[in-house]
Short mmCIF file of C-alpha atoms and ligand atoms in Angstrom, two decimals:
data_model
loop_
_atom_site.label_atom_id
_atom_site.label_comp_id
_atom_site.label_asym_id
_atom_site.label_seq_id
_atom_site.Cartn_x
_atom_site.Cartn_y
_atom_site.Cartn_z
CA MET A 140 -2.70 9.08 20.80
CA ARG A 141 -2.99 8.70 17.54
CA LEU A 142 0.55 7.41 16.00
CA VAL A 143 1.73 5.68 12.39
CA LEU A 144 4.76 4.28 12.32
CA VAL A 145 6.82 4.27 8.74
CA GLY A 146 10.08 3.18 7.52
CA PRO A 147 11.84 0.85 4.80
CA PRO A 148 10.79 -2.68 4.95
CA GLY A 149 13.33 -4.49 7.48
CA ALA A 150 13.54 -0.85 10.25
CA GLY A 151 12.74 -2.87 12.79
CA LYS A 152 8.68 -1.05 12.74
CA GLY A 153 7.02 -4.21 14.09
CA THR A 154 9.40 -4.30 16.67
CA GLN A 155 8.75 -1.47 18.12
CA ALA A 156 5.01 -0.99 17.56
CA GLU A 157 4.45 -3.87 19.53
CA ILE A 158 6.65 -2.35 23.01
CA ILE A 159 5.20 1.27 22.44
CA ALA A 160 1.73 0.42 21.71
CA GLU A 161 2.26 -1.71 24.99
CA ARG A 162 3.31 0.88 27.03
CA LEU A 163 0.98 3.72 25.57
CA GLY A 164 -2.03 1.03 25.99
CA ILE A 165 -3.16 1.26 22.87
CA PRO A 166 -3.45 -0.76 20.11
CA LYS A 167 -1.17 -2.69 17.31
CA ILE A 168 -3.15 -2.10 13.55
CA SER A 169 -0.51 -3.69 11.29
CA THR A 170 -1.84 -4.02 8.07
CA GLY A 171 0.96 -6.50 6.93
CA ASP A 172 -0.31 -8.70 10.21
CA ILE A 173 -3.67 -8.10 8.92
CA PHE A 174 -3.26 -9.65 4.83
CA ARG A 175 -1.01 -12.57 6.33
CA ALA A 176 -3.55 -14.41 8.48
CA ASN A 177 -5.40 -13.60 5.44
CA VAL A 178 -3.88 -14.87 3.24
CA SER A 179 -2.84 -17.74 6.24
CA GLY A 180 -7.12 -18.64 6.35
CA GLY A 181 -7.21 -17.95 2.74
CA THR A 182 -10.34 -15.55 3.17
CA PRO A 183 -11.70 -12.87 0.59
CA LEU A 184 -8.85 -10.48 1.25
CA GLY A 185 -6.38 -12.77 1.44
CA LEU A 186 -6.87 -13.80 -2.35
CA LYS A 187 -6.86 -10.37 -2.95
CA ALA A 188 -3.72 -9.72 -1.82
CA LYS A 189 -1.63 -12.66 -1.56
CA GLU A 190 -0.54 -11.37 -5.33
CA TYR A 191 0.67 -7.84 -4.71
CA MET A 192 2.53 -9.15 -1.19
CA ASP A 193 4.29 -12.34 -2.94
CA ALA A 194 5.73 -10.06 -5.53
CA GLY A 195 6.87 -7.51 -2.52
CA ASP A 196 4.77 -4.70 -4.23
CA LEU A 197 1.66 -3.09 -2.85
CA VAL A 198 -1.94 -4.66 -2.13
CA PRO A 199 -3.51 -1.88 -4.40
CA ASP A 200 -5.55 0.97 -2.21
CA GLU A 201 -8.88 0.61 -2.20
CA VAL A 202 -9.31 -3.00 -0.81
CA THR A 203 -5.90 -1.26 1.94
CA ASN A 204 -7.93 1.51 2.89
CA GLU A 205 -11.65 -0.61 3.35
CA MET A 206 -9.60 -3.16 5.61
CA VAL A 207 -7.94 0.15 7.95
CA ALA A 208 -11.58 1.71 8.67
CA ASP A 209 -13.02 -1.66 9.30
CA ARG A 210 -10.45 -1.77 11.54
CA LEU A 211 -10.49 2.40 12.67
CA ALA A 212 -14.18 1.70 13.74
CA GLN A 213 -13.33 -0.79 16.27
CA ASP A 214 -13.91 0.98 19.62
CA ASP A 215 -10.70 -0.01 20.97
CA ALA A 216 -9.49 2.24 19.09
CA ALA A 217 -11.47 4.66 19.67
CA ASP A 218 -8.51 6.79 21.47
CA GLY A 219 -5.44 6.05 20.38
CA PHE A 220 -3.81 3.40 18.46
CA LEU A 221 -0.57 2.62 16.49
CA LEU A 222 -0.88 1.97 13.03
CA ASP A 223 2.62 0.19 10.80
CA GLY A 224 2.61 -0.21 7.64
CA TYR A 225 -0.51 2.35 6.90
CA PRO A 226 -0.01 4.18 5.53
CA ARG A 227 2.53 3.53 2.81
CA ASN A 228 1.79 6.05 -0.39
CA THR A 229 0.28 9.42 -0.18
CA GLU A 230 -2.80 8.83 -0.80
CA GLN A 231 -2.96 6.49 1.60
CA ALA A 232 -2.51 9.02 4.05
CA LYS A 233 -5.05 11.22 2.65
CA VAL A 234 -7.69 8.47 2.81
CA LEU A 235 -6.98 8.41 6.48
CA ASP A 236 -6.90 11.99 7.71
CA GLY A 237 -9.88 11.96 5.84
CA ILE A 238 -11.17 9.06 8.13
CA LEU A 239 -9.92 11.26 11.65
CA LYS A 240 -11.35 14.11 10.45
CA ALA A 241 -14.95 12.51 10.16
CA ALA A 242 -14.78 10.95 13.62
CA GLY A 243 -13.57 14.34 14.81
CA ALA A 244 -9.88 13.52 15.07
CA GLU A 245 -6.77 13.60 14.18
CA LEU A 246 -3.28 12.71 14.44
CA ASP A 247 -0.93 13.07 17.17
CA LEU A 248 2.62 11.90 15.15
CA ALA A 249 4.28 9.72 12.43
CA LEU A 250 7.51 8.66 13.45
CA GLU A 251 9.73 7.65 10.77
CA LEU A 252 12.06 5.23 11.96
CA VAL A 253 15.53 5.87 10.04
CA ALA A 254 17.55 2.86 8.29
CA SER A 255 19.83 3.17 5.21
CA ASP A 256 19.71 -0.87 2.61
CA ASP A 257 22.62 -1.82 3.97
CA GLU A 258 20.69 -1.90 7.56
CA VAL A 259 17.61 -3.01 6.56
CA VAL A 260 18.11 -6.07 3.95
CA ARG A 261 21.04 -7.08 6.88
CA ARG A 262 17.96 -7.20 8.54
CA LEU A 263 15.12 -8.86 6.40
CA SER A 264 17.51 -11.71 5.25
CA GLY A 265 17.42 -13.51 9.34
CA ARG A 266 14.45 -12.45 9.40
CA ARG A 267 12.44 -15.35 11.57
CA VAL A 268 8.88 -15.99 12.90
CA SER A 269 7.41 -18.50 14.80
CA LYS A 270 4.83 -20.41 13.89
CA SER A 271 2.57 -21.63 16.95
CA THR A 272 3.92 -17.75 18.55
CA GLY A 273 4.24 -14.83 16.38
CA LYS A 274 7.05 -14.41 17.31
CA VAL A 275 9.71 -12.59 15.01
CA TYR A 276 13.13 -13.53 15.36
CA HIS A 277 16.47 -12.45 13.31
CA LEU A 278 19.22 -15.23 13.13
CA GLU A 279 22.21 -13.54 14.23
CA PHE A 280 20.66 -9.84 16.70
CA ASP A 281 18.03 -11.80 18.22
CA PRO A 282 18.62 -15.40 17.93
CA PRO A 283 15.58 -18.25 18.67
CA ALA A 284 17.17 -20.71 20.66
CA ASP A 285 16.58 -23.65 18.10
CA PRO A 286 17.83 -21.17 14.30
CA ASP A 287 17.04 -25.08 13.26
CA SER A 288 13.42 -25.82 14.61
CA ASP A 289 10.36 -26.54 12.63
CA ASP A 290 7.96 -23.70 14.80
CA LEU A 291 10.58 -21.01 12.48
CA TYR A 292 9.47 -19.98 9.13
CA GLN A 293 11.55 -17.33 6.57
CA ARG A 294 8.46 -14.95 5.32
CA SER A 295 8.32 -15.84 1.28
CA ASP A 296 8.73 -12.22 0.14
CA ASP A 297 11.80 -11.87 2.56
CA ARG A 298 14.07 -14.24 0.04
CA PRO A 299 16.92 -11.18 -1.71
CA GLU A 300 14.72 -10.60 -5.37
CA THR A 301 11.74 -9.69 -3.28
CA ILE A 302 13.57 -7.69 -1.12
CA LYS A 303 14.67 -5.35 -3.74
CA ASN A 304 11.30 -4.85 -5.09
CA ARG A 305 10.36 -3.96 -2.01
CA LEU A 306 13.64 -1.53 -1.36
CA LYS A 307 12.30 -0.37 -4.82
CA VAL A 308 8.71 -0.15 -3.41
CA TYR A 309 9.35 1.91 -0.50
CA ALA A 310 11.30 5.23 -2.47
CA GLU A 311 9.21 5.82 -4.77
CA GLN A 312 5.60 5.08 -2.80
CA THR A 313 6.72 5.68 0.69
CA ALA A 314 9.18 8.40 0.84
CA PRO A 315 6.75 10.71 -0.11
CA LEU A 316 5.01 10.72 3.27
CA VAL A 317 7.85 12.43 4.93
CA GLY A 318 7.38 14.62 2.83
CA TYR A 319 3.90 14.79 3.10
CA TYR A 320 3.87 14.40 7.69
CA GLU A 321 6.58 17.35 7.32
CA ALA A 322 4.22 19.42 5.69
CA GLN A 323 1.96 19.28 8.72
CA GLY A 324 4.21 19.59 10.91
CA LYS A 325 4.20 16.05 12.24
CA LEU A 326 7.35 13.84 10.81
CA VAL A 327 9.33 12.75 14.10
CA GLU A 328 12.50 10.94 12.79
CA ILE A 329 13.74 8.43 14.92
CA ASP A 330 16.91 6.84 13.90
CA ALA A 331 16.72 3.22 14.29
CA ILE A 332 19.89 2.41 14.32
CA GLY A 333 21.21 0.63 17.85
CA GLU A 334 19.69 -2.24 20.05
CA VAL A 335 16.16 -2.43 20.13
CA ASP A 336 15.71 -0.63 23.66
CA GLU A 337 17.22 2.33 22.44
CA VAL A 338 15.52 2.85 19.74
CA THR A 339 11.98 1.93 21.56
CA ALA A 340 14.03 5.22 24.17
CA ARG A 341 15.18 7.60 21.42
CA ALA A 342 10.93 6.91 19.96
CA LEU A 343 9.35 6.84 23.74
CA THR A 344 11.63 11.20 23.85
CA ALA A 345 10.38 11.74 20.82
CA ILE A 346 6.17 11.31 21.40
CA GLY A 347 7.01 12.95 24.90
CA ALA A 348 6.12 9.55 26.80
CA ALA A 349 9.65 8.67 27.94
CA GLU A 350 9.36 7.39 31.55
P1 LIG B 7 7.95 -4.82 6.65
O1 LIG B 7 7.39 -4.88 7.45
O2 LIG B 7 8.25 -5.53 6.14
O3 LIG B 7 7.86 -3.80 6.14
P2 LIG B 7 4.19 -5.18 6.13
O4 LIG B 7 4.49 -6.14 6.82
O5 LIG B 7 4.12 -3.48 6.82
O6 LIG B 7 6.24 -5.02 5.56
O7 LIG B 7 4.08 -5.46 4.90
C1 LIG B 7 4.32 -6.89 3.93
C2 LIG B 7 3.50 -6.23 2.70
O8 LIG B 7 1.88 -5.79 3.07
C3 LIG B 7 3.16 -5.55 1.72
O9 LIG B 7 4.96 -5.62 1.29
C4 LIG B 7 2.76 -4.69 0.87
O10 LIG B 7 2.16 -6.14 -0.37
C5 LIG B 7 1.65 -5.59 2.18
N1 LIG B 7 0.94 -4.30 2.92
C6 LIG B 7 1.14 -4.16 4.23
N2 LIG B 7 0.66 -2.75 4.54
C7 LIG B 7 0.07 -1.56 3.06
C8 LIG B 7 -0.60 -1.12 3.12
N3 LIG B 7 -0.46 -0.42 3.39
N4 LIG B 7 -0.27 -0.67 1.52
C9 LIG B 7 -0.56 -1.42 1.01
N5 LIG B 7 0.33 -2.95 0.72
C10 LIG B 7 0.48 -3.16 2.30
P1 LIG B 8 9.67 -4.28 9.94
O1 LIG B 8 7.67 -4.25 10.56
O2 LIG B 8 10.44 -2.77 10.09
O3 LIG B 8 9.84 -4.82 8.80
P2 LIG B 8 10.60 -6.37 11.94
O4 LIG B 8 10.20 -5.46 13.58
O5 LIG B 8 9.79 -7.16 11.47
O6 LIG B 8 11.23 -4.78 10.63
O7 LIG B 8 12.68 -6.41 12.25
C1 LIG B 8 13.51 -6.98 10.85
C2 LIG B 8 13.89 -8.07 11.25
O8 LIG B 8 14.55 -7.14 12.47
C3 LIG B 8 13.32 -8.46 12.85
O9 LIG B 8 14.81 -9.78 12.54
C4 LIG B 8 13.88 -8.15 14.08
O10 LIG B 8 14.08 -9.22 14.93
C5 LIG B 8 15.16 -7.68 13.49
N1 LIG B 8 15.32 -6.25 14.45
C6 LIG B 8 14.85 -5.17 14.78
N2 LIG B 8 14.99 -4.21 15.97
C7 LIG B 8 16.41 -4.44 15.46
C8 LIG B 8 17.54 -3.69 15.94
N3 LIG B 8 16.87 -2.59 16.58
N4 LIG B 8 17.94 -4.27 16.26
C9 LIG B 8 18.92 -5.40 15.12
N5 LIG B 8 17.27 -5.74 14.65
C10 LIG B 8 16.09 -5.95 14.73
#
């Protein structure tokens, strides 16, 4: 199954992608995670991406598309994948369609996680990440054992000023993707409000993989 996950920052894409990809036995490919790993590693790709990420802007398409094309060319993605956070504008969606077409494949579905601005701001503000395991917590909704632990950090783009710009970028550049996939008959809207398990169940039902 070839899937993409669309939705505003904080909607729960990463959380759901992890669970759904495991359930379906396909790799989860998160462009945000790949960028962050490159920023921490100080690679040339990380250096290119950092200033855009810090500002909450999109990393330029040519950088992002090349990175995704390389990742999709790896063996584990040959029969299926779940993309989390890509595409993020219509141009990227067209490039993805082209990459798949060249490989004789096509996207199956685009899952849209739907959540209000108020809810995503609440989710982003309380998001904390474990340095040692990468696990994503929420101070209120999925609290870590010790909220004061040195192992936890807040993503620098989860601060209020940057959140505001990310929501603007989503509305202006990413939301039009919904229409793009709707026109292809591939869009599935999923209500992202509720417990993590409930949202997963809705997503699995929508893709016909419910147990
Ligand atoms: P969130 O999960 O909160 O939506 P991500 O981890 O997906 O955030 O992305 C973090 C940042 O990485 C984005 O604000 C952007 O700067 C960059 N980024 C991730 N994916 C893309 C993409 N497909 N195109 C351009 N920039 C991206
Ligand atoms: P995204 O990848 O879309 O930016 P995340 O999966 O990182 O979103 O989730 C954002 C924050 O919201 C995290 O702190 C996560 O623990 C929390 N979260 C995810 N799903 C839910 C949910 N269904 N209810 C409440 N909080 C959630």
